[in-house]
Short mmCIF file of C-alpha atoms in Angstrom, two decimals:
data_model
loop_
_atom_site.label_atom_id
_atom_site.label_comp_id
_atom_site.label_asym_id
_atom_site.label_seq_id
_atom_site.Cartn_x
_atom_site.Cartn_y
_atom_site.Cartn_z
CA ILE A 24 1.40 -0.34 -2.52
CA GLY A 25 -2.05 1.01 -3.29
CA GLU A 26 -4.85 0.13 -5.67
CA ALA A 27 -4.78 2.26 -8.82
CA PRO A 28 -4.32 5.88 -9.85
CA GLY A 29 -7.09 8.37 -9.19
CA SER A 30 -7.90 11.33 -11.43
CA GLU A 31 -5.01 13.51 -10.22
CA GLU A 32 -2.54 10.63 -10.54
CA ASP A 33 -3.88 9.84 -14.00
CA ARG A 34 -3.40 13.47 -15.03
CA THR A 35 0.17 13.78 -13.68
CA GLY A 36 1.44 10.23 -14.17
CA GLU A 37 2.65 10.16 -10.55
CA PRO A 38 1.28 7.82 -7.85
CA PHE A 39 -0.46 9.19 -4.77
CA VAL A 40 -0.40 12.92 -5.57
CA GLY A 41 -4.09 13.72 -5.06
CA PRO A 42 -5.89 14.14 -1.73
CA ALA A 43 -5.25 10.51 -0.70
CA GLY A 44 -1.56 10.94 -1.55
CA LYS A 45 -1.31 14.07 0.54
CA LEU A 46 -2.84 12.20 3.47
CA LEU A 47 -0.46 9.28 2.87
CA ASP A 48 2.53 11.64 2.94
CA LEU A 49 1.32 13.11 6.26
CA MET A 50 0.70 9.65 7.71
CA LEU A 51 4.14 8.39 6.77
CA ALA A 52 5.85 11.63 7.83
CA SER A 53 4.42 11.00 11.32
CA ILE A 54 6.65 7.90 11.50
CA GLN A 55 9.66 9.58 9.89
CA LEU A 56 9.17 8.28 6.36
CA ASN A 57 9.54 10.62 3.40
CA ARG A 58 8.83 9.85 -0.24
CA LYS A 59 11.95 11.77 -1.33
CA THR A 60 14.36 9.89 0.91
CA ASN A 61 13.20 6.56 2.29
CA PHE A 62 10.06 5.10 0.75
CA TYR A 63 8.79 4.13 -2.66
CA VAL A 64 5.12 4.20 -3.59
CA THR A 65 3.30 2.37 -6.36
CA ASN A 66 -0.06 0.81 -7.19
CA MET A 67 -1.30 -2.65 -8.11
CA ILE A 68 -2.31 -1.35 -11.53
CA PHE A 69 -0.74 1.57 -13.32
CA TRP A 70 -3.74 3.22 -14.98
CA ARG A 71 -7.06 4.54 -13.76
CA PRO A 72 -9.83 2.00 -14.40
CA PRO A 73 -12.76 3.35 -16.44
CA GLY A 74 -15.25 5.13 -14.22
CA ASN A 75 -12.72 4.91 -11.37
CA ARG A 76 -14.02 1.43 -10.60
CA THR A 77 -12.13 -1.18 -8.60
CA PRO A 78 -9.51 -2.93 -10.76
CA ASN A 79 -10.70 -6.26 -12.13
CA LYS A 80 -8.84 -9.57 -11.98
CA GLU A 81 -7.60 -9.27 -15.57
CA GLU A 82 -6.06 -5.84 -14.91
CA ILE A 83 -4.47 -7.04 -11.69
CA ASN A 84 -3.06 -10.17 -13.32
CA LEU A 85 -1.60 -8.05 -16.12
CA CYS A 86 0.23 -5.73 -13.70
CA LEU A 87 1.11 -8.12 -10.87
CA PRO A 88 4.38 -9.35 -12.46
CA PHE A 89 5.54 -5.72 -12.76
CA VAL A 90 4.65 -4.98 -9.13
CA LYS A 91 6.58 -8.08 -8.07
CA GLU A 92 9.53 -6.92 -10.18
CA HIS A 93 9.40 -3.51 -8.48
CA ILE A 94 9.66 -5.31 -5.15
CA GLU A 95 12.61 -7.41 -6.34
CA ILE A 96 14.48 -4.36 -7.66
CA ILE A 97 13.80 -2.08 -4.69
CA ASP A 98 14.41 -4.82 -2.10
CA PRO A 99 12.40 -3.07 0.62
CA LYS A 100 12.84 -3.61 4.35
CA PHE A 101 9.04 -3.84 4.61
CA ILE A 102 5.89 -3.29 2.55
CA ILE A 103 2.78 -1.36 3.50
CA LEU A 104 -0.28 -2.67 1.67
CA LEU A 105 -2.95 0.00 1.40
CA GLY A 106 -6.44 -1.41 1.13
CA ASN A 107 -8.10 -4.61 0.02
CA VAL A 108 -6.95 -4.65 -3.60
CA ALA A 109 -3.26 -4.52 -2.68
CA ILE A 110 -3.64 -7.05 0.13
CA LYS A 111 -5.71 -9.56 -1.80
CA SER A 112 -3.65 -9.25 -4.98
CA LEU A 113 -0.11 -9.42 -3.63
CA LEU A 114 -0.79 -11.95 -0.87
CA CYS A 115 -3.24 -14.10 -2.89
CA THR A 116 -5.87 -14.05 -0.19
CA ASN A 117 -9.58 -13.31 0.09
CA ARG A 118 -9.18 -11.75 3.52
CA SER A 119 -9.81 -8.03 4.01
CA VAL A 120 -7.70 -5.23 5.43
CA THR A 121 -9.87 -5.28 8.57
CA GLU A 122 -8.92 -8.93 9.13
CA MET A 123 -5.28 -8.64 8.12
CA ARG A 124 -4.19 -5.36 9.72
CA LYS A 125 -3.42 -6.84 13.13
CA GLU A 126 -1.71 -9.98 11.86
CA LYS A 127 1.93 -10.72 11.19
CA ILE A 128 2.13 -11.17 7.45
CA SER A 129 4.91 -11.37 4.90
CA TYR A 130 5.47 -11.47 1.18
CA SER A 131 7.92 -14.00 -0.22
CA THR A 132 10.26 -13.10 -3.06
CA ASN A 133 12.67 -15.51 -4.72
CA TYR A 134 15.27 -14.55 -2.11
CA LYS A 135 13.58 -13.64 1.16
CA ASN A 136 10.42 -12.93 3.13
CA ILE A 137 9.48 -9.29 3.50
CA LYS A 138 7.37 -8.15 6.44
CA CYS A 139 4.08 -6.57 5.35
CA PHE A 140 1.72 -4.23 7.13
CA ALA A 141 -1.92 -4.09 6.04
CA MET A 142 -3.54 -0.68 6.43
CA TYR A 143 -6.65 1.14 5.33
CA HIS A 144 -6.18 3.03 2.08
CA PRO A 145 -5.92 6.82 2.56
CA ALA A 146 -8.86 7.37 0.18
CA PHE A 147 -10.96 5.17 2.48
CA LEU A 148 -9.81 7.25 5.46
CA LEU A 149 -10.87 10.46 3.72
CA ARG A 150 -14.39 9.03 3.50
CA ASN A 151 -14.35 7.28 6.90
CA GLY A 152 -12.62 9.56 9.37
CA ASN A 153 -13.68 7.35 12.26
CA MET A 154 -11.05 4.79 11.12
CA LYS A 155 -8.14 7.20 11.50
CA LYS A 156 -7.59 6.11 15.12
CA GLU A 157 -7.08 2.51 13.97
CA THR A 158 -4.66 3.71 11.33
CA TRP A 159 -2.71 5.74 13.88
CA ILE A 160 -2.29 2.56 15.94
CA ASP A 161 -1.04 0.78 12.79
CA LEU A 162 1.44 3.58 12.09
CA CYS A 163 2.74 3.44 15.66
CA ASN A 164 3.26 -0.32 15.31
CA ILE A 165 5.16 0.17 12.06
CA PHE A 166 7.30 2.86 13.66
CA LYS A 167 8.16 0.57 16.59
CA TRP A 168 9.09 -2.27 14.26
CA VAL A 169 11.21 -0.09 11.94
CA ASN A 170 13.08 1.47 14.85
CA LYS A 171 13.90 -1.72 16.76
#
């Protein structure tokens, strides 16, 4: 789960298809996940905010029930939360990805708890290449957990 569509996503109507999406696909392919076969990707809000700004509380609150319904329908084994907006919105916290990425966290549905992994958003990684090592560690941890 990411933040919101960027310009390419807005143009195509598909989530994570621009440069950040290409990086996300490569990242997840490194741990044997493929968008066509075994993962679903979405955002916290479903449109590009004006000026590509961070989604505001009103926008998030409008879309959050739909994101939660996606989770209920898909019934995932785990959730990867990409960036602060997804983490703070879905988990109702003020803590950042930097704080949350090494912690054991979960999201509770009406039926079960789903393990969550907090990671830096791929768009952030494109601007801050020095954080890719941390993300590789996160991906390795996810891979170990998935393949227990």
